[in-house]
XYZ file of C-alpha atoms in Angstrom:
787
model
C -43.568 -38.571 -2.630
C -45.993 -35.794 -1.959
C -47.696 -32.991 -3.786
C -48.054 -29.294 -3.115
C -49.940 -26.380 -4.620
C -46.671 -24.725 -5.698
C -46.803 -25.631 -9.380
C -49.918 -23.539 -10.172
C -48.396 -20.589 -8.334
C -45.192 -20.895 -10.339
C -47.179 -21.129 -13.555
C -48.988 -17.955 -12.551
C -45.656 -16.261 -11.980
C -44.485 -17.287 -15.454
C -47.697 -15.933 -17.002
C -47.272 -12.692 -15.078
C -43.683 -12.389 -16.280
C -44.765 -13.004 -19.876
C -47.422 -10.307 -19.595
C -44.835 -7.866 -18.280
C -42.553 -8.697 -21.220
C -45.336 -8.158 -23.743
C -46.297 -4.831 -22.163
C -42.665 -3.740 -22.049
C -42.066 -4.615 -25.677
C -44.984 -2.430 -26.714
C -43.791 0.372 -24.449
C -40.260 0.129 -25.837
C -41.640 0.482 -29.335
C -43.140 3.810 -28.266
C -39.736 5.022 -27.093
C -39.211 4.569 -23.374
C -36.756 6.810 -21.561
C -33.412 5.483 -20.371
C -31.391 6.076 -17.225
C -27.957 7.716 -17.256
C -25.286 5.323 -18.498
C -22.612 3.527 -16.577
C -19.346 5.273 -17.416
C -16.956 2.643 -18.717
C -13.419 3.927 -19.174
C -11.792 1.818 -21.884
C -8.906 4.112 -22.770
C -6.350 1.691 -21.369
C -7.573 -1.804 -22.047
C -5.206 -4.667 -21.227
C -3.049 -5.562 -24.201
C -4.510 -9.022 -24.642
C -8.085 -7.760 -24.700
C -7.205 -4.926 -27.038
C -5.704 -7.439 -29.437
C -8.887 -9.484 -29.341
C -10.969 -6.439 -30.261
C -8.633 -5.620 -33.125
C -9.020 -9.112 -34.519
C -12.800 -8.948 -33.974
C -12.708 -12.145 -31.972
C -15.103 -12.892 -29.140
C -14.024 -14.825 -26.086
C -14.943 -15.357 -22.480
C -11.735 -15.550 -20.495
C -13.678 -15.805 -17.244
C -16.325 -18.152 -18.669
C -19.304 -15.819 -18.359
C -17.631 -12.447 -18.794
C -18.566 -10.628 -21.952
C -15.026 -10.025 -23.242
C -13.702 -6.465 -22.846
C -16.054 -3.501 -22.540
C -17.206 -2.025 -25.840
C -14.933 0.628 -27.449
C -17.612 3.219 -26.662
C -19.694 3.436 -23.503
C -22.935 1.490 -23.914
C -26.154 3.522 -24.151
C -27.012 2.326 -20.660
C -24.975 0.254 -18.263
C -27.942 -1.909 -17.379
C -28.094 -3.084 -21.013
C -24.340 -3.476 -21.563
C -24.586 -7.232 -22.262
C -27.630 -7.131 -24.509
C -30.300 -7.535 -21.845
C -31.832 -5.299 -19.216
C -30.021 -6.354 -16.021
C -30.629 -4.558 -12.685
C -27.247 -5.770 -11.383
C -25.611 -3.425 -13.918
C -27.907 -0.471 -13.196
C -25.149 1.732 -11.739
C -25.629 5.240 -13.097
C -22.632 7.522 -12.686
C -20.210 4.834 -11.486
C -16.732 5.408 -12.946
C -14.994 2.136 -13.725
C -11.188 1.724 -13.790
C -9.465 0.955 -17.112
C -9.609 -2.765 -17.796
C -12.837 -3.377 -15.898
C -14.764 -6.422 -17.098
C -18.559 -6.265 -17.215
C -20.110 -9.535 -15.987
C -23.763 -10.461 -15.650
C -23.413 -10.075 -11.861
C -21.693 -6.680 -11.945
C -18.405 -4.992 -12.932
C -15.152 -6.618 -11.820
C -11.675 -5.076 -11.835
C -9.239 -7.985 -11.580
C -10.035 -9.551 -8.201
C -12.121 -6.581 -7.034
C -15.887 -6.614 -7.491
C -17.040 -3.009 -7.687
C -20.678 -3.573 -6.772
C -22.897 -6.091 -5.025
C -26.580 -6.907 -5.318
C -27.140 -9.351 -2.458
C -26.890 -7.034 0.520
C -29.480 -4.470 -0.620
C -31.245 -6.121 -3.607
C -30.188 -3.028 -5.547
C -27.044 -2.515 -7.610
C -24.874 -0.631 -5.102
C -21.137 0.149 -5.017
C -19.601 -1.921 -2.227
C -18.031 1.111 -0.563
C -21.545 2.539 0.005
C -22.905 -0.521 1.846
C -22.719 -0.275 5.682
C -21.851 -3.921 6.100
C -18.873 -6.176 5.528
C -19.845 -7.854 2.277
C -17.148 -9.790 0.436
C -17.358 -10.866 -3.197
C -15.324 -13.687 -4.736
C -15.447 -13.214 -8.517
C -14.889 -15.886 -11.130
C -11.328 -14.659 -11.713
C -10.290 -15.716 -8.192
C -12.013 -19.103 -8.469
C -10.223 -19.909 -11.732
C -6.785 -18.582 -10.765
C -6.779 -20.656 -7.584
C -8.205 -23.750 -9.301
C -10.754 -24.167 -6.516
C -12.493 -27.520 -6.379
C -15.275 -26.623 -3.931
C -17.255 -23.736 -2.502
C -15.669 -24.433 0.887
C -12.186 -23.987 -0.550
C -13.259 -20.738 -2.195
C -14.707 -19.374 1.038
C -11.281 -19.570 2.668
C -10.554 -16.312 0.852
C -12.997 -14.510 3.183
C -12.257 -13.725 6.810
C -14.103 -15.557 9.604
C -15.807 -18.086 7.304
C -15.714 -21.851 7.807
C -17.345 -23.778 4.980
C -18.964 -27.158 5.040
C -16.497 -30.058 5.012
C -16.189 -31.430 1.480
C -16.321 -35.029 2.742
C -19.826 -34.599 4.101
C -22.735 -35.594 1.880
C -25.708 -35.701 4.257
C -27.129 -33.435 6.925
C -26.633 -34.545 10.503
C -26.317 -30.847 11.295
C -28.774 -28.519 9.560
C -26.309 -25.638 9.108
C -22.626 -26.516 8.870
C -21.481 -23.318 7.165
C -20.294 -20.800 9.769
C -19.871 -17.021 9.530
C -18.386 -15.111 12.448
C -18.741 -18.210 14.596
C -22.450 -18.842 13.986
C -24.252 -21.179 11.551
C -25.314 -19.531 8.304
C -27.322 -20.270 5.173
C -26.175 -20.803 1.604
C -28.489 -19.311 -1.045
C -28.671 -19.622 -4.781
C -29.360 -16.385 -6.684
C -30.845 -14.735 -3.620
C -33.351 -17.468 -2.746
C -33.184 -20.066 0.001
C -32.083 -23.636 -0.841
C -33.147 -25.893 2.037
C -30.406 -28.386 3.010
C -28.224 -27.299 0.034
C -28.721 -30.624 -1.747
C -27.210 -31.919 -4.987
C -23.677 -31.250 -6.189
C -23.131 -28.247 -3.939
C -19.473 -27.959 -5.017
C -20.117 -27.583 -8.726
C -18.593 -24.434 -10.249
C -19.865 -24.989 -13.782
C -22.605 -22.392 -13.359
C -21.074 -20.047 -10.767
C -20.428 -16.427 -11.764
C -19.459 -15.166 -8.328
C -20.014 -15.755 -4.613
C -21.180 -12.950 -2.325
C -20.731 -13.324 1.443
C -23.037 -11.377 3.774
C -21.789 -11.442 7.354
C -24.160 -11.319 10.282
C -27.988 -11.170 10.349
C -29.421 -10.378 6.911
C -33.089 -10.559 7.759
C -34.557 -7.408 6.235
C -34.648 -8.560 2.617
C -34.524 -12.330 2.965
C -36.683 -15.125 4.288
C -37.667 -18.570 3.074
C -37.169 -22.095 4.333
C -36.755 -21.934 8.094
C -36.795 -18.108 8.331
C -34.499 -15.136 7.961
C -30.730 -15.629 8.482
C -29.399 -15.059 11.996
C -25.696 -15.680 11.348
C -25.174 -14.551 7.764
C -25.437 -16.006 4.297
C -23.391 -17.052 1.293
C -25.142 -16.192 -1.968
C -23.944 -18.210 -4.978
C -24.758 -16.244 -8.132
C -25.299 -18.111 -11.401
C -24.077 -17.385 -14.896
C -26.597 -15.801 -17.265
C -26.850 -15.592 -21.059
C -25.406 -12.619 -22.941
C -25.778 -11.394 -26.526
C -22.410 -12.826 -27.643
C -21.844 -16.321 -28.957
C -19.124 -18.195 -27.100
C -18.359 -21.538 -25.580
C -15.858 -23.447 -23.521
C -15.141 -27.163 -23.279
C -12.604 -28.589 -20.876
C -11.682 -31.250 -18.428
C -9.803 -31.421 -15.153
C -7.832 -34.442 -14.030
C -5.881 -35.035 -10.860
C -4.983 -37.028 -7.784
C -7.107 -39.924 -6.542
C -8.455 -40.648 -10.044
C -10.124 -37.244 -10.263
C -11.762 -36.600 -13.643
C -14.154 -33.766 -14.449
C -15.295 -32.848 -17.976
C -17.289 -29.598 -18.186
C -18.861 -27.251 -20.731
C -20.275 -23.730 -20.971
C -22.183 -22.786 -24.148
C -23.732 -19.359 -24.723
C -25.805 -19.114 -27.904
C -28.193 -16.321 -28.948
C -31.274 -18.011 -30.419
C -32.833 -15.169 -32.391
C -31.002 -13.054 -34.945
C -32.106 -9.828 -33.238
C -30.737 -10.936 -29.845
C -34.087 -11.006 -28.049
C -33.920 -14.730 -27.225
C -30.717 -15.963 -25.564
C -29.688 -19.389 -24.320
C -26.905 -20.677 -22.110
C -26.235 -24.116 -20.705
C -23.485 -25.236 -18.357
C -22.691 -28.623 -16.922
C -20.068 -30.900 -15.482
C -19.603 -34.500 -14.415
C -17.134 -35.579 -11.732
C -15.822 -38.960 -10.705
C -13.073 -39.477 -8.124
C -11.686 -41.642 -5.351
C -10.545 -40.103 -2.071
C -7.630 -39.940 0.337
C -10.093 -41.585 2.768
C -10.417 -45.357 2.468
C -13.509 -46.702 0.663
C -14.906 -43.301 -0.431
C -15.777 -42.919 -4.117
C -17.778 -40.020 -5.478
C -19.813 -39.497 -8.615
C -21.680 -36.244 -9.219
C -23.102 -34.113 -11.970
C -24.821 -30.794 -12.518
C -26.597 -29.380 -15.577
C -28.015 -25.870 -15.754
C -29.932 -24.622 -18.837
C -30.980 -20.944 -18.931
C -33.290 -19.212 -21.399
C -33.673 -15.415 -21.538
C -36.273 -13.314 -23.352
C -35.499 -9.611 -23.590
C -36.449 -6.502 -25.521
C -32.870 -5.327 -24.801
C -33.885 -1.979 -23.320
C -36.064 -2.325 -20.234
C -37.380 -5.875 -19.798
C -35.887 -9.313 -19.295
C -37.488 -12.645 -18.398
C -35.099 -15.453 -17.478
C -35.939 -19.126 -16.872
C -33.224 -21.161 -15.128
C -33.332 -24.930 -14.837
C -31.237 -27.009 -12.483
C -30.680 -30.722 -12.022
C -27.898 -32.070 -9.867
C -26.951 -35.251 -8.030
C -24.095 -36.258 -5.741
C -23.300 -39.864 -4.756
C -20.706 -41.032 -2.240
C -20.477 -43.329 0.750
C -21.434 -41.303 3.835
C -18.335 -40.333 5.773
C -18.766 -40.156 9.546
C -15.344 -38.842 10.541
C -13.175 -40.250 13.326
C -13.500 -40.004 17.124
C -11.444 -37.365 18.929
C -9.740 -39.964 21.124
C -7.228 -41.770 18.940
C -6.728 -38.753 16.676
C -6.308 -35.454 18.572
C -6.462 -36.931 22.088
C -5.655 -40.156 23.937
C -2.510 -42.273 24.221
C -2.962 -44.236 20.967
C -3.514 -43.337 17.324
C -5.881 -44.983 14.862
C -5.404 -44.908 11.098
C -6.298 -41.300 10.118
C -7.667 -42.435 6.755
C -9.822 -45.215 8.172
C -13.410 -45.549 6.971
C -15.541 -46.717 9.878
C -18.108 -49.219 8.708
C -18.580 -51.947 6.161
C -16.541 -51.274 2.985
C -19.500 -52.602 0.987
C -21.931 -50.037 2.320
C -24.115 -48.569 -0.472
C -23.453 -45.029 -1.626
C -25.529 -42.239 -0.169
C -26.994 -39.599 -2.443
C -28.118 -35.995 -2.446
C -30.106 -34.558 -5.344
C -32.090 -31.539 -6.491
C -34.169 -30.475 -9.452
C -35.916 -27.173 -9.925
C -36.733 -24.124 -12.020
C -36.337 -20.413 -11.257
C -38.180 -17.668 -13.151
C -37.087 -14.029 -12.927
C -38.735 -11.016 -14.556
C -37.129 -7.542 -14.517
C -38.857 -4.463 -15.930
C -38.033 -0.773 -15.842
C -41.122 1.411 -16.246
C -39.281 4.740 -16.536
C -36.128 6.410 -15.186
C -37.541 6.241 -11.647
C -39.551 3.029 -11.252
C -38.545 -0.588 -11.865
C -39.980 -3.969 -10.886
C -38.575 -7.416 -10.228
C -40.195 -10.739 -9.406
C -38.431 -14.042 -8.792
C -40.015 -17.427 -8.161
C -38.581 -20.894 -7.640
C -39.923 -24.415 -7.372
C -37.595 -27.233 -6.409
C -37.651 -30.807 -5.213
C -34.733 -32.088 -3.157
C -33.819 -35.224 -1.298
C -31.008 -37.199 0.264
C -30.486 -40.678 1.679
C -27.518 -41.102 4.004
C -26.461 -44.594 5.092
C -23.837 -45.119 7.788
C -22.422 -47.687 10.160
C -20.421 -45.741 12.685
C -19.502 -44.630 16.170
C -21.342 -41.629 17.577
C -19.173 -40.448 20.493
C -15.626 -39.123 20.713
C -14.338 -41.427 23.464
C -14.167 -45.248 23.489
C -16.216 -47.489 25.737
C -12.923 -48.923 26.964
C -9.411 -49.212 25.530
C -9.762 -48.677 21.792
C -13.235 -50.263 21.631
C -16.176 -48.222 20.363
C -19.842 -49.154 20.186
C -21.347 -48.779 16.711
C -24.780 -48.199 15.232
C -26.208 -48.391 11.726
C -28.271 -45.405 10.632
C -30.320 -44.200 7.721
C -31.164 -40.501 7.477
C -33.551 -39.943 4.594
C -35.484 -36.803 3.719
C -37.448 -35.305 0.827
C -38.447 -31.672 0.430
C -40.541 -29.659 -1.951
C -40.102 -25.903 -1.924
C -41.832 -22.945 -3.505
C -40.650 -19.357 -3.076
C -41.791 -16.111 -4.679
C -40.349 -12.633 -4.150
C -41.602 -9.428 -5.891
C -39.813 -6.068 -5.491
C -40.654 -2.497 -6.554
C -37.835 0.036 -6.736
C -37.750 3.821 -7.125
C -34.566 5.747 -7.818
C -34.655 9.560 -7.714
C -32.790 12.710 -6.709
C -34.084 15.302 -4.256
C -31.973 18.361 -3.592
C -28.489 17.233 -2.482
C -29.600 13.610 -2.104
C -29.715 10.575 -4.347
C -32.237 7.999 -3.185
C -33.177 4.406 -3.846
C -36.366 3.102 -2.254
C -37.252 -0.585 -2.281
C -40.565 -2.239 -1.370
C -40.895 -5.998 -1.420
C -42.480 -9.132 -0.072
C -41.694 -12.832 -0.029
C -43.515 -16.096 0.556
C -41.974 -19.518 1.016
C -43.553 -22.913 1.590
C -41.454 -26.009 2.273
C -42.669 -29.524 2.977
C -40.080 -31.716 4.675
C -40.650 -35.466 5.187
C -37.949 -37.702 6.579
C -36.661 -40.074 9.207
C -33.589 -41.142 11.136
C -33.784 -44.891 11.799
C -31.045 -46.919 13.474
C -30.028 -50.460 14.245
C -28.150 -50.062 17.523
C -26.852 -53.669 17.498
C -27.782 -54.096 21.161
C -26.232 -50.806 22.284
C -29.447 -48.880 22.902
C -29.264 -49.102 26.673
C -25.639 -47.972 26.588
C -26.596 -44.931 24.495
C -28.827 -43.815 27.367
C -26.219 -44.765 29.985
C -28.129 -47.762 31.341
C -25.972 -50.760 30.365
C -22.657 -51.645 28.712
C -22.612 -52.001 24.920
C -23.097 -55.386 23.308
C -21.440 -54.725 19.928
C -18.087 -52.945 19.795
C -15.283 -52.466 17.279
C -11.581 -52.142 18.051
C -10.479 -49.203 15.870
C -6.822 -50.184 16.241
C -7.691 -53.496 14.554
C -10.969 -52.650 12.814
C -13.283 -55.308 11.480
C -16.880 -54.773 10.378
C -18.395 -58.231 9.845
C -22.006 -57.023 10.074
C -23.233 -55.991 6.605
C -25.166 -52.729 6.401
C -28.929 -53.062 5.950
C -31.363 -50.144 6.033
C -32.744 -50.205 9.589
C -36.402 -51.055 10.014
C -38.470 -52.880 12.646
C -38.282 -55.981 10.438
C -34.546 -55.991 9.653
C -32.830 -54.476 12.711
C -31.504 -56.556 15.588
C -32.427 -53.605 17.827
C -34.474 -50.958 16.035
C -34.501 -47.353 17.262
C -36.120 -44.304 15.697
C -34.288 -41.060 16.503
C -36.446 -38.985 14.202
C -39.519 -39.361 12.005
C -40.862 -36.031 10.826
C -43.430 -34.508 8.507
C -42.779 -30.756 8.696
C -44.245 -27.698 7.052
C -42.388 -24.383 7.010
C -44.252 -21.283 5.837
C -42.419 -17.969 6.038
C -43.756 -14.622 4.889
C -42.411 -11.120 4.952
C -42.939 -7.583 3.730
C -40.213 -4.983 3.820
C -39.247 -1.462 2.934
C -35.756 -0.029 2.535
C -34.310 3.364 1.684
C -30.759 4.191 0.614
C -29.823 7.869 0.594
C -26.558 9.488 -0.477
C -26.152 13.058 0.803
C -23.741 15.220 -1.214
C -22.216 11.903 -2.416
C -20.321 11.668 0.887
C -22.810 10.343 3.430
C -24.597 7.112 2.540
C -27.510 6.073 4.752
C -29.452 2.821 4.795
C -32.570 1.990 6.779
C -35.132 -0.763 6.505
C -37.865 -2.651 8.300
C -39.216 -6.124 7.751
C -42.458 -7.544 9.094
C -41.330 -11.164 9.341
C -43.713 -14.042 9.935
C -42.600 -17.575 10.662
C -45.082 -20.456 10.814
C -43.566 -23.906 11.357
C -45.375 -27.156 12.094
C -43.024 -29.825 13.349
C -44.838 -33.178 13.372
C -42.975 -35.921 15.186
C -44.311 -39.255 13.940
C -42.107 -41.444 16.138
C -44.787 -42.111 18.775
C -46.910 -43.733 16.057
C -44.377 -46.563 15.940
C -45.668 -47.582 19.366
C -49.318 -46.785 18.690
C -49.350 -43.306 20.257
C -50.460 -40.157 18.399
C -47.934 -37.901 16.687
C -46.451 -35.015 18.674
C -46.953 -31.578 17.130
C -44.698 -28.616 17.920
C -45.303 -25.209 16.375
C -43.335 -22.025 15.936
C -45.563 -19.023 15.324
C -44.255 -15.507 15.475
C -44.494 -12.209 13.634
C -41.924 -9.544 14.426
C -40.687 -6.293 12.955
C -36.950 -6.577 12.283
C -34.894 -3.399 11.776
C -31.711 -2.667 9.871
C -29.912 0.673 9.921
C -26.478 1.822 8.862
C -24.378 4.709 7.619
C -21.210 5.151 5.570
C -19.311 8.452 5.757
C -16.615 9.280 3.215
C -13.864 10.783 5.364
C -11.590 11.541 2.418
C -11.672 10.351 -1.170
C -11.256 6.599 -1.137
C -11.613 6.149 2.648
C -14.876 5.845 4.586
C -16.096 4.728 7.987
C -19.340 2.868 8.617
C -21.546 1.448 11.352
C -24.681 -0.695 11.250
C -27.216 -2.637 13.309
C -29.393 -5.542 12.179
C -31.543 -8.395 13.468
C -32.503 -11.901 12.345
C -35.114 -14.543 13.201
C -35.482 -18.189 12.209
C -37.003 -21.354 13.608
C -35.229 -23.038 16.514
C -34.432 -26.399 14.955
C -36.263 -29.701 14.962
C -34.230 -32.296 16.852
C -36.131 -33.770 19.812
C -38.386 -30.764 20.404
C -41.040 -30.583 23.101
C -44.689 -30.440 22.193
C -46.540 -27.134 22.208
C -45.249 -23.797 20.973
C -41.547 -23.160 20.503
C -40.069 -19.656 20.312
C -37.881 -18.968 17.250
C -34.165 -18.290 17.348
C -33.201 -14.617 17.151
C -30.018 -12.587 16.778
C -28.808 -9.011 16.637
C -25.533 -7.585 15.369
C -23.617 -4.377 15.834
C -20.830 -3.716 13.346
C -18.423 -0.882 12.578
C -15.455 -0.527 10.291
C -13.422 1.217 7.651
C -13.685 0.780 3.881
C -11.084 1.990 1.430
C -10.469 2.035 -2.313
C -7.292 3.979 -3.037
C -5.641 5.124 -6.250
C -2.845 2.622 -5.663
C -5.507 -0.055 -6.358
C -5.577 -1.000 -2.701
C -9.110 -1.796 -1.524
C -10.761 -3.584 1.350
C -12.757 -3.600 4.572
C -11.642 -3.704 8.203
C -14.450 -4.412 10.669
C -15.299 -5.146 14.301
C -18.534 -6.883 15.254
C -20.653 -8.031 18.173
C -23.450 -10.612 17.697
C -25.901 -11.939 20.297
C -27.890 -15.082 19.542
C -30.797 -16.235 21.708
C -33.005 -19.326 21.986
C -30.332 -21.504 20.386
C -31.160 -25.225 20.481
C -28.449 -27.285 22.167
C -29.389 -30.844 21.301
C -28.875 -33.783 23.598
C -29.748 -37.407 22.950
C -33.081 -37.239 24.757
C -33.981 -33.565 24.848
C -33.260 -30.065 23.602
C -32.050 -27.207 25.799
C -32.060 -23.587 24.633
C -29.122 -21.298 25.231
C -27.705 -17.850 24.563
C -24.522 -17.431 22.561
C -22.367 -14.485 21.603
C -19.605 -13.723 19.116
C -17.132 -10.856 19.264
C -14.351 -10.255 16.825
C -12.460 -8.315 14.205
C -11.474 -8.974 10.616
C -9.823 -7.571 7.523
C -10.319 -8.363 3.819
C -7.874 -6.639 1.461
C -7.105 -6.695 -2.274
C -4.022 -4.984 -3.717
C -3.490 -4.790 -7.487
C -0.454 -2.512 -7.993
C -0.316 -3.239 -11.736
C -2.035 -5.244 -14.465
C 0.265 -8.156 -13.643
C -0.176 -8.392 -9.886
C -3.209 -9.492 -7.861
C -2.792 -9.909 -4.105
C -5.626 -11.052 -1.846
C -5.341 -11.173 1.948
C -7.771 -11.786 4.797
C -7.562 -12.276 8.546
C -10.299 -13.076 11.053
C -10.422 -13.168 14.834
C -13.552 -14.349 16.634
C -14.548 -15.328 20.165
C -17.720 -17.399 19.805
C -18.976 -18.751 23.115
C -21.916 -19.654 25.311
C -23.351 -16.678 27.191
C -26.001 -18.601 29.109
C -26.791 -22.305 29.031
C -28.154 -25.022 31.307
C -25.738 -27.519 29.739
C -22.409 -25.751 29.205
C -20.666 -23.185 31.417
C -20.737 -19.541 30.400
C -17.633 -18.803 28.346
C -17.318 -22.262 26.773
C -16.237 -21.886 23.156
C -18.489 -23.031 20.331
C -17.283 -26.090 18.480
C -15.667 -25.954 15.031
C -14.802 -22.237 15.213
C -11.076 -21.355 15.059
C -10.216 -18.183 16.977
C -7.737 -17.092 14.283
C -7.817 -17.793 10.555
C -6.493 -16.105 7.444
C -5.576 -16.338 3.780
C -2.913 -14.832 1.515
C -2.899 -15.370 -2.258
C -0.573 -13.795 -4.839
C -0.995 -14.072 -8.616
C 1.342 -12.731 -11.301
C 0.499 -12.558 -15.033
C 3.453 -12.004 -17.338
C 3.244 -9.056 -19.742
C 6.606 -9.584 -21.445
C 6.251 -10.474 -25.127
C 7.954 -13.865 -24.801
C 5.890 -14.924 -21.757
C 2.566 -13.222 -22.456
C -0.305 -15.501 -21.512
C 1.603 -17.244 -18.712
C 0.774 -16.726 -15.041
C 1.912 -18.112 -11.696
C 0.315 -17.982 -8.267
C 0.726 -19.216 -4.710
C -1.132 -18.889 -1.445
C -1.310 -19.956 2.166
C -4.271 -20.601 4.460
C -3.800 -20.902 8.217
C -6.138 -21.509 11.148
C -5.732 -21.954 14.872
C -7.077 -24.986 16.649
C -10.822 -25.358 17.214
C -12.833 -27.270 19.786
C -14.381 -30.541 18.693
C -17.160 -30.418 21.283
C -19.119 -27.745 23.147
C -17.864 -29.122 26.457
C -14.360 -28.044 25.318
C -12.763 -31.387 26.183
C -11.017 -31.929 22.839
C -9.358 -29.482 20.475
C -7.554 -29.723 17.139
C -4.093 -28.278 16.556
C -3.311 -25.186 14.438
C -2.444 -25.870 10.822
C -1.602 -24.273 7.503
C -1.693 -25.327 3.868
C 0.140 -23.941 0.840
C -1.247 -23.982 -2.709
C 0.428 -23.098 -6.017
C -0.449 -22.868 -9.698
C 1.013 -22.186 -13.126
C -1.167 -21.401 -16.114
C -1.224 -20.385 -19.737
C -4.081 -18.814 -21.681
C -4.599 -17.389 -25.139
C -7.679 -16.605 -27.190
C -8.715 -20.215 -27.763
C -6.779 -22.380 -25.331
C -6.129 -22.479 -21.595
C -4.105 -24.848 -19.436
C -3.445 -24.724 -15.702
C -1.622 -26.932 -13.210
C -2.461 -26.651 -9.504
C -0.957 -28.178 -6.382
C -3.038 -28.300 -3.217
C -1.320 -28.627 0.176
C 2.089 -28.327 -1.435
C 4.000 -29.200 1.753
C 1.728 -32.188 2.487
C 0.755 -30.910 5.927
C -1.068 -33.389 8.141
C -3.850 -31.990 10.302
C -7.332 -32.592 11.651
C -10.443 -30.401 11.567
C -13.651 -30.684 13.636
C -16.217 -32.742 11.754
C -19.967 -32.152 12.289
C -21.333 -35.669 12.656
C -22.151 -35.875 16.330
C -20.052 -34.013 18.861
C -16.540 -35.353 19.298
C -15.640 -36.228 15.701
C -12.786 -34.980 13.526
C -11.675 -35.480 9.937
C -8.156 -35.406 8.474
C -7.269 -32.670 6.047
C -6.616 -33.616 2.426
C -3.128 -34.758 1.485
C -0.973 -33.192 -1.251
C -2.969 -33.270 -4.483
C -2.270 -32.319 -8.093
C -4.778 -31.074 -10.674
C -4.478 -30.150 -14.323
C -7.091 -28.412 -16.475
C -7.242 -28.112 -20.261
C -9.857 -25.964 -21.991
C -10.826 -24.968 -25.533
C -12.756 -21.717 -26.100
C -14.428 -20.185 -29.091
């Protein structure tokens, strides 16, 4: 364990937030002005919600949604749920009948009408010059999604992290538009994405930002160069409600969960919400058993008019045997086939774990109709310990014999991030303007190692001698029990990594959004980004030599510009340009100074939101990525990569009963310049074509009211398993279906995943040359009680 100076800084942030709340309460008592209200049209509420209002019953059909909008427009949209919430600060936005106000923004069926992540201001999606896709809670629940990766299949050109993976042999496994990307939580970086990353108990929505998003974001290893997925948490509201349920399904899957929202004070100034779930399950893969939990308490203090202070806690843990995938030969290549559900390694291997605990404090204050302020800070401690006994190459040594190694990858991190923002919103002549000034600071300590027992195969790993210990995967036997490798326990000890890193990133930025005559929407911003990374390689100390220190030091101004032009009502065209910068990775770096990885993106497209309730984005993009680490066993080479493509994300809701979601992505992600791979080689684990179609129908007939049915298909072309483009998976598709019933107090759904029981493989990011089988046909049922 180690200590940092983050705790006093976080305490200072809490004190600052409390002072702001006290000042705001006094100011509110003197009668502060309010901004124009959000216009909420409730003249045609859905029949079920209207009935609830008539009976004066309160429910949360989407878990954190505050029932139907009030019969009369609220005094101000930003206070519609009993707290001041900048995500709802949307003056003048007309909402369709039946719109639901959530703590993350208004949602009309499957269509989110605004987004906060891309600009850090509440902005209608059609005014953002970027392809930003939002997956609201309604989609997650209708599809019965079991993981974030499954949910992300609704968005074009996104490949999520494989659900079987618990550890981190690749730092970034999430891919957007062909390039690795970050996953954030509530707009702040979460290094390594530890804990139960698939928990939905506390998820309100997921916002996907495609391409470099460096102007407003930093933290951890730097500003995103490939894009980001921002998971947005549920927040307390001023209504009392709760939900208790459990999901059961194939492979002994059992998941009880709860969501309790309870105002603490009678006047609604202190609000509390807590969510949690526990999951236990076997797997379609031999040996694997998982156990995970997540609990998320949230406390909000508000004066209800212009100030809110929210404290979010988080504790989560995920345990499962580390899964290393299968080699390409014997699965997608070669003249023999191994058991696709084989677990390579001792069946008695101990479970690996990934865990996180932390607290986030957010303070929002509106000074007057023009100026508002926000500050967010987070402290967290994360860690994981991954134990494996596996192959590490895609081809056998000979026949069906593979050499094996035992490995332990163990790391611990402590992270502190703080991010203040000052916003001004004003009109000037024919323009409406929003100006944002902000800064961020992040400090992460990262201590870990990768130790191995190579069982006498070390010389073979470096191509110097044949292996001494092999396993025939056609007749697998693993007689050597797993023991954590160390110089004292290993038959042949090897250290492939032993690090003690410090990442400090800082940034200051300014952004302006201008709408001219409500038809031309301009965005421009600059960020002065500073990245300061000390990579300390302790491995030489194992042989008595001093540690090797590599640094990344750079400060650069990163631009972002874009424009949206409303061609006709409901149809607009847009174009944008942006840059990103992050550190260049830490595997086998040289000593000295290392330049950071950088990227730039050009994007153009069409956005539409038509009266027929047809909405979406069609885009083309071009991304260049430079100084990309291409990691070998003994060294790191830096390359240039590029991605070109097109995509479409569409939602059609022709009536209250129908919701149709469709997406399609095409991407060519390849090496542009490399000393290792030829120019034009495709990047691994990126399908050229992928897409999703989902259709949901809710019955409105009196006899069937409350029932709904849905079905969908996901398809993807084959993807390369290695950067050398030797092996490639086959195209595949899966079909899902559901039937559900819901009334005011009870909900039940039944889902089938991979209805046709398709068999397929996907690239698996262990080392290069591994694949994993797709999940078999699985059944899930969910029962829930609400009050």
